[in-house]
mmCIF file of C-alpha atoms in Angstrom:
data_model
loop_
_atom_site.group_PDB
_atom_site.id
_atom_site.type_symbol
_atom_site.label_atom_id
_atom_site.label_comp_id
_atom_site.label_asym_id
_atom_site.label_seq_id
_atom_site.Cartn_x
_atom_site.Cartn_y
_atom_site.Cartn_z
ATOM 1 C CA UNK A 1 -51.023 111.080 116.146
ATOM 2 C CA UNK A 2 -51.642 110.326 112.684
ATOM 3 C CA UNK A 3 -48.987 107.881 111.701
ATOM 4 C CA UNK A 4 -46.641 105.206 114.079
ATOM 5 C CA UNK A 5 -44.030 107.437 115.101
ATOM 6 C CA UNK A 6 -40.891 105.269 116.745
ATOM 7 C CA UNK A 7 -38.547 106.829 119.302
ATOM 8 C CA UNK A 8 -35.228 106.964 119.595
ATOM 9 C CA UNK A 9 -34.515 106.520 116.160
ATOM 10 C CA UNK A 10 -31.055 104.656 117.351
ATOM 11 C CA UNK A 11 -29.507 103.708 120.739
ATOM 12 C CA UNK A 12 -26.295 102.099 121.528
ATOM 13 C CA UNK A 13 -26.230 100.434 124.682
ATOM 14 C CA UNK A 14 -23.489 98.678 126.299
ATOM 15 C CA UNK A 15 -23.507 94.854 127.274
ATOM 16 C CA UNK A 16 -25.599 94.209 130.183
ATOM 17 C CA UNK A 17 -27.506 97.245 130.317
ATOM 18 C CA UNK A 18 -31.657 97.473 130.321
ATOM 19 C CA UNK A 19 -33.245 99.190 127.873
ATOM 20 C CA UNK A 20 -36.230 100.434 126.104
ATOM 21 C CA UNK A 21 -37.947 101.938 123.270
ATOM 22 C CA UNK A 22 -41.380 103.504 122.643
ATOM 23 C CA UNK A 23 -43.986 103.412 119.780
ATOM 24 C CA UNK A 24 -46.713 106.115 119.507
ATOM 25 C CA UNK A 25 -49.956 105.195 117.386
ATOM 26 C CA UNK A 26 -53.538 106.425 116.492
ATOM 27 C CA UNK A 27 -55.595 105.388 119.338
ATOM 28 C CA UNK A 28 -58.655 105.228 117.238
ATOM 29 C CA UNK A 29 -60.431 102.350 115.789
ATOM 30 C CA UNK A 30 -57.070 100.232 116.782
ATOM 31 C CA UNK A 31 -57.325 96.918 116.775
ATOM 32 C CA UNK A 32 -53.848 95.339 117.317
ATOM 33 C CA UNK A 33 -50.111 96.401 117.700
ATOM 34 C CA UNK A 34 -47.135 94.459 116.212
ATOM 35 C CA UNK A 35 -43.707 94.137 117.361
ATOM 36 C CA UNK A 36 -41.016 93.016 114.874
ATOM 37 C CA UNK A 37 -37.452 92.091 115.620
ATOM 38 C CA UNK A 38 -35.106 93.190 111.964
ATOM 39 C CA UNK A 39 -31.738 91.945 112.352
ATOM 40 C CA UNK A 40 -29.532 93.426 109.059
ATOM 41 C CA UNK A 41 -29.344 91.222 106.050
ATOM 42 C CA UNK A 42 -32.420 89.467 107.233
ATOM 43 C CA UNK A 43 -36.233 89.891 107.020
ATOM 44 C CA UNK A 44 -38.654 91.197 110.307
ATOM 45 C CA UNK A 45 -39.077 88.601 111.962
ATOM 46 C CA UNK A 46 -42.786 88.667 114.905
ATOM 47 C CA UNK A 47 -42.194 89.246 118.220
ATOM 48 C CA UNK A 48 -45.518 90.002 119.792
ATOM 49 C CA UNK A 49 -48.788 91.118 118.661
ATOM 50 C CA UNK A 50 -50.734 92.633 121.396
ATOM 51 C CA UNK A 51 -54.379 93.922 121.353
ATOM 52 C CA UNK A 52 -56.018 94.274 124.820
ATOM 53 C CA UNK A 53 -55.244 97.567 126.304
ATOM 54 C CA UNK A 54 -52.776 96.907 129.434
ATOM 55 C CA UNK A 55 -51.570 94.136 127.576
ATOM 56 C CA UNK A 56 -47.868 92.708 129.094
ATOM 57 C CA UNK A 57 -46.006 90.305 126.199
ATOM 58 C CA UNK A 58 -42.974 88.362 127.586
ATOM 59 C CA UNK A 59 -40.198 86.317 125.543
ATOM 60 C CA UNK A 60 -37.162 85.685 127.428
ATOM 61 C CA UNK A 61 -35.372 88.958 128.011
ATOM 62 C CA UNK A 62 -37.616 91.401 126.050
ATOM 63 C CA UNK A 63 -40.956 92.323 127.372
ATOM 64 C CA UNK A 64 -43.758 95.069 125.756
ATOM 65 C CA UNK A 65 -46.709 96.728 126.807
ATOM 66 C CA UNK A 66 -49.702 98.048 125.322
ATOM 67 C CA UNK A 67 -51.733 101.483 126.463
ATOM 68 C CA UNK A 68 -55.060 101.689 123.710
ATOM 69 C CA UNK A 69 -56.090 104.846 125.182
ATOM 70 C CA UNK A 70 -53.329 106.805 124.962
ATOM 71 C CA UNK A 71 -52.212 105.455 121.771
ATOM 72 C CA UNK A 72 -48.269 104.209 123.391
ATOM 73 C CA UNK A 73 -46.525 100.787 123.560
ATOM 74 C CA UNK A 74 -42.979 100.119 124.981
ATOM 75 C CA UNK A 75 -40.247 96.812 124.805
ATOM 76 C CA UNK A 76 -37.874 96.356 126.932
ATOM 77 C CA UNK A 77 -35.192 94.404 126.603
ATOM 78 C CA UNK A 78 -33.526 93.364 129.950
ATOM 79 C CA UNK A 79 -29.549 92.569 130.222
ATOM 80 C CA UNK A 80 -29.092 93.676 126.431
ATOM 81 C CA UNK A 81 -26.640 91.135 124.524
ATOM 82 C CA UNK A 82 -24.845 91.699 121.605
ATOM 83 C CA UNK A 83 -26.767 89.270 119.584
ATOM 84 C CA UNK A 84 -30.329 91.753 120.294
ATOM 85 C CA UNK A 85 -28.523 94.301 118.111
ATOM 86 C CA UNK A 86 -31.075 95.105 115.764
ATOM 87 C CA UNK A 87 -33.777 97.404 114.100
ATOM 88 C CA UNK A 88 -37.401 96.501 115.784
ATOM 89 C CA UNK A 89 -40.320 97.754 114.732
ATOM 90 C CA UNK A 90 -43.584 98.135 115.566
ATOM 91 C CA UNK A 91 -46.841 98.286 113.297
ATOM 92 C CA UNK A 92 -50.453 99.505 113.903
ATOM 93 C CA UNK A 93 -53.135 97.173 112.569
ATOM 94 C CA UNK A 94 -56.205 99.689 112.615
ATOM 95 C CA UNK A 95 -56.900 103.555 111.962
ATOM 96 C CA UNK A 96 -58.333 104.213 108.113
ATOM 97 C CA UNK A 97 -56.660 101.575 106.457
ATOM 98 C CA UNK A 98 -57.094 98.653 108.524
ATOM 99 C CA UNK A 99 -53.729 97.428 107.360
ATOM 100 C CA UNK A 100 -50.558 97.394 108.829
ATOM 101 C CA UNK A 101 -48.392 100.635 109.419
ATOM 102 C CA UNK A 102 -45.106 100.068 110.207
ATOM 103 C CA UNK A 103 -43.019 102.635 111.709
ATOM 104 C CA UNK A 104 -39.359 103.642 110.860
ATOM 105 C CA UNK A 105 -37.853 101.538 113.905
ATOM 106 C CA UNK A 106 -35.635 101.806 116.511
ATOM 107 C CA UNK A 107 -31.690 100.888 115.817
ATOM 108 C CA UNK A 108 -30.045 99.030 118.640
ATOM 109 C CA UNK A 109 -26.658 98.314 118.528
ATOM 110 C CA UNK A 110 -25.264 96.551 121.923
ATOM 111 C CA UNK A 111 -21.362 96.585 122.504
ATOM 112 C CA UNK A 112 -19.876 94.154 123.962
ATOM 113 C CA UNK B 1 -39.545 74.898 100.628
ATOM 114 C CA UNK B 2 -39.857 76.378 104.470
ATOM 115 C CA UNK B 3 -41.660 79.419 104.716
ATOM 116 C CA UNK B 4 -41.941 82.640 101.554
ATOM 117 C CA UNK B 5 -39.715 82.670 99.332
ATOM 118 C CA UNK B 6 -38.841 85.631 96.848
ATOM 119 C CA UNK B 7 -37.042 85.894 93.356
ATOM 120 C CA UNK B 8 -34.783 87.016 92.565
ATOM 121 C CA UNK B 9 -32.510 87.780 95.248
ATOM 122 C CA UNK B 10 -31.384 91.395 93.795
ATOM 123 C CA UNK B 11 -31.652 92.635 90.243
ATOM 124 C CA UNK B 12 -30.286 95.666 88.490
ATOM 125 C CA UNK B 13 -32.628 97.175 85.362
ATOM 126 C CA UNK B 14 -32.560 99.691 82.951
ATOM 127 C CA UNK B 15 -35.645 102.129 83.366
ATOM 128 C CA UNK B 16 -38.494 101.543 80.937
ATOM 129 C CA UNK B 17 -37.953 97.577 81.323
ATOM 130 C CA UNK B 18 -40.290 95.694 82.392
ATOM 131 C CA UNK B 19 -39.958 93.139 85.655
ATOM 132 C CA UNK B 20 -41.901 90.605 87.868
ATOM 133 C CA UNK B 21 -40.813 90.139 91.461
ATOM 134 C CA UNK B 22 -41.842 86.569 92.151
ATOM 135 C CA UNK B 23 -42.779 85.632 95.692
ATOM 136 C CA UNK B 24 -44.320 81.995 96.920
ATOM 137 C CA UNK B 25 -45.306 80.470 100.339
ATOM 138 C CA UNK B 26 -46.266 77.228 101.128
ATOM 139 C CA UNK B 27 -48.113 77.988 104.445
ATOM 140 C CA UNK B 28 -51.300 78.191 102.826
ATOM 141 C CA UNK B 29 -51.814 81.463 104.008
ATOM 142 C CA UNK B 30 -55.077 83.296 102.601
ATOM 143 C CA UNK B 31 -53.516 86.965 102.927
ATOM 144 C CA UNK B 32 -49.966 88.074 100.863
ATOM 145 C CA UNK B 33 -48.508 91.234 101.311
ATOM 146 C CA UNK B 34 -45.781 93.218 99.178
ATOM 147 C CA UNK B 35 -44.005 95.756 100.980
ATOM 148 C CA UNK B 36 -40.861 98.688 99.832
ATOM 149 C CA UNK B 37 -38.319 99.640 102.612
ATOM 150 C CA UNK B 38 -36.524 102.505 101.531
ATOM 151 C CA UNK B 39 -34.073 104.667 103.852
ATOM 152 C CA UNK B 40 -36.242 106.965 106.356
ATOM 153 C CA UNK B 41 -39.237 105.524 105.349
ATOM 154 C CA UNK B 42 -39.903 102.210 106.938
ATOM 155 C CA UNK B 43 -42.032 99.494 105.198
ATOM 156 C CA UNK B 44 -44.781 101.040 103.434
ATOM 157 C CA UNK B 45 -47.311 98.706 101.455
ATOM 158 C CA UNK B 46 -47.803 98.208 97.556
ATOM 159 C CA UNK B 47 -50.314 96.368 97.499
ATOM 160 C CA UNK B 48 -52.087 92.971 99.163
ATOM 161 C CA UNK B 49 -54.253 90.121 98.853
ATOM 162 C CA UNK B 50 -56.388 89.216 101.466
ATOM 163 C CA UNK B 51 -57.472 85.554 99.495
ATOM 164 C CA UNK B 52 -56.396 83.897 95.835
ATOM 165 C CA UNK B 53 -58.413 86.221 93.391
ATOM 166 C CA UNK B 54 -58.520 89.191 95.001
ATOM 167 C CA UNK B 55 -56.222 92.267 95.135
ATOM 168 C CA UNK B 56 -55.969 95.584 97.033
ATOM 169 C CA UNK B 57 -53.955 99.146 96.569
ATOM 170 C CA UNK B 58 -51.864 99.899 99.533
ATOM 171 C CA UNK B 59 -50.127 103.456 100.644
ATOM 172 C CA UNK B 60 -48.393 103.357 97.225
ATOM 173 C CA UNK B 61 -49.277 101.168 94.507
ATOM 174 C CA UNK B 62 -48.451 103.197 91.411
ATOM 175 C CA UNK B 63 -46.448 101.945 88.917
ATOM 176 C CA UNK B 64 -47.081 98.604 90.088
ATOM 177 C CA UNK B 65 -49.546 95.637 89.360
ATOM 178 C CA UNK B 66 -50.162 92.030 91.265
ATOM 179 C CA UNK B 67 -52.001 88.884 90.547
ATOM 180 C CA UNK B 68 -53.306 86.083 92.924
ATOM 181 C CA UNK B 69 -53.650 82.841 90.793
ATOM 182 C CA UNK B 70 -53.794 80.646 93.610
ATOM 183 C CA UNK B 71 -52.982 80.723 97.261
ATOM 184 C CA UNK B 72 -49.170 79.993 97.084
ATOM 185 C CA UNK B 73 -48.215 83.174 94.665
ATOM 186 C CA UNK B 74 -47.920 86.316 94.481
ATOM 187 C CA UNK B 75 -45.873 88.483 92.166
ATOM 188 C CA UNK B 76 -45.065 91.989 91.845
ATOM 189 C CA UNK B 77 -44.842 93.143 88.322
ATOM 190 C CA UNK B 78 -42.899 97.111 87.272
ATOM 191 C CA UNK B 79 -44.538 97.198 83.428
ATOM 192 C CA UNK B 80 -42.021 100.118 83.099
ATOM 193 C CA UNK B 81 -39.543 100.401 86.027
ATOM 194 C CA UNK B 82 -38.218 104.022 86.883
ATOM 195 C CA UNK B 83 -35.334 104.969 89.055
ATOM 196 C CA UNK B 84 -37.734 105.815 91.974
ATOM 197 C CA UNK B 85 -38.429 101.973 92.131
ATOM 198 C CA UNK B 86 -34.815 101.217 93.053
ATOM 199 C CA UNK B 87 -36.095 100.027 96.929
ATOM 200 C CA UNK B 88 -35.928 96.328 98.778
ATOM 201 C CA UNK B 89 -38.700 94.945 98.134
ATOM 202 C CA UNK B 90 -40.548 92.609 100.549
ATOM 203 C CA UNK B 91 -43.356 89.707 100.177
ATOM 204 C CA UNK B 92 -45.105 89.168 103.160
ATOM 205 C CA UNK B 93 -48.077 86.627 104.338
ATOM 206 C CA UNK B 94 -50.172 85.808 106.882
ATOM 207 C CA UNK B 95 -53.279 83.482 107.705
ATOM 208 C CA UNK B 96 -56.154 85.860 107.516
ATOM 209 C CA UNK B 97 -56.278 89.598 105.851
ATOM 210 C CA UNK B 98 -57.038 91.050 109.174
ATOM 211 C CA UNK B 99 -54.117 91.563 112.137
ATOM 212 C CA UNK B 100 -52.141 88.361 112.224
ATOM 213 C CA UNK B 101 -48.649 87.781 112.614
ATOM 214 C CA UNK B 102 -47.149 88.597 109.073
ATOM 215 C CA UNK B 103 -44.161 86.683 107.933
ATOM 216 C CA UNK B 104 -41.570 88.215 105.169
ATOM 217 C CA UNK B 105 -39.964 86.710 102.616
ATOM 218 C CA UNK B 106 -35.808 87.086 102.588
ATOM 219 C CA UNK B 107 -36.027 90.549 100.179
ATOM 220 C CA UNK B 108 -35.199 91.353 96.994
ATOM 221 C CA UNK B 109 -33.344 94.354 96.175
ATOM 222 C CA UNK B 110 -34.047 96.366 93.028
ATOM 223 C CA UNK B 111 -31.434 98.599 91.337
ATOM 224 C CA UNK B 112 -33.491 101.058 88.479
ATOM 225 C CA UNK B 113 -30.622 102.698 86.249
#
């Protein structure tokens, strides 16, 4: 993997349900993975950077993990509200630029 | 003032004018970051400063030119804005160059006629 590929690219869940959401990175010369939270009309805002391989983040109902080796991280968002709709993101600190790289995001929209 | 801040909050130009994107954060940050989202694409970088007085070339810098004065500013300047500039642009900072949190400005969305 060459680039921070984001899957799916949208997902509407209903309220109450679990869900989750995977980012695929270069594994090599990584040296942290970001998780941002976009909600429309306003800017990314951080929820977790991770950079231990195995690595489990927690902040009230949404959760990620971190696999180095195989180049992977997943969040979860447990009991999905209404107010988690958003676009969240992830970004790869590492590779050839040792800058971020932001992937395209995942859209979640939660119904009530 | 809380945070980064960015001016102005969306602006439409004629191509061939020239603009500055003004961004400023007051959380002493060393590292500033300017970022386009455009549809499909994601955030991709312009350019960055990792401390006041030094610049960097991100993924796509052409057309586009920064300055870092001092630690609280950074702005984005289009000498001669084209239609392929019309994007939201984001300023971003964080304490260190290397892979700390980054926090974004509010955006500021360009219109290039």
């Amino acid at each position: 993997i060459l680039n921070v590929e984001q899957s799916p690219q949208s997902l509407h869940v209903q309220e109450g349900d679990s869900t989750n959401f995977t980012c695929s990175f270069p594994s090599s010369n990584f040296y942290a993975l970001h998780w941002y939270r976009w909600e429309t009309a306003k800017s990314p805002e951080a929820l977790f950077v991770m950079t231990l391989n195995g690595d489990e983040k927690k902040k009230g109902r949404i959760s990620a993990t971190l696999n180095t080796k195989e180049g992977y991280s997943y969040l979860y968002i447990k009991g999905s509200q209404p107010e988690d709709s958003a676009t969240y993101l992830c970004a790869n600190y590492g590779g050839a630029t040792n800058k971020l790289i932001f992937g395209t995001g995942t859209l979640l929209a939660v119904q009530p | 003032i809380a945070g980064i801040t960015q001016a102005p909050t969306s602006q439409i130009l004629a191509a061939g004018r020239r603009m500055t994107l003004r961004c400023t954060q007051d959380m002493r940050h060393n590292a500033m970051y300017w970022y386009r989202q455009d549809l499909g694409l994601g955030l991709r970088l312009i350019h960055y400063s990792n401390t006041a007085g030094t610049t960097g070339k991100g993924e796509v810098p052409d057309g586009y030119s920064v300055s870092r004065a001092n630690t609280d500013d950074f702005p984005l300047t289009l000498a001669s804005a084209v239609p392929s500039q019309t994007s939201v642009y984001f300023c971003a900072s964080s304490s260190s160059g290397g892979p700390d949190t980054q926090y974004f400005g509010p955006g500021t969305r360009l219109t290039v006629l």
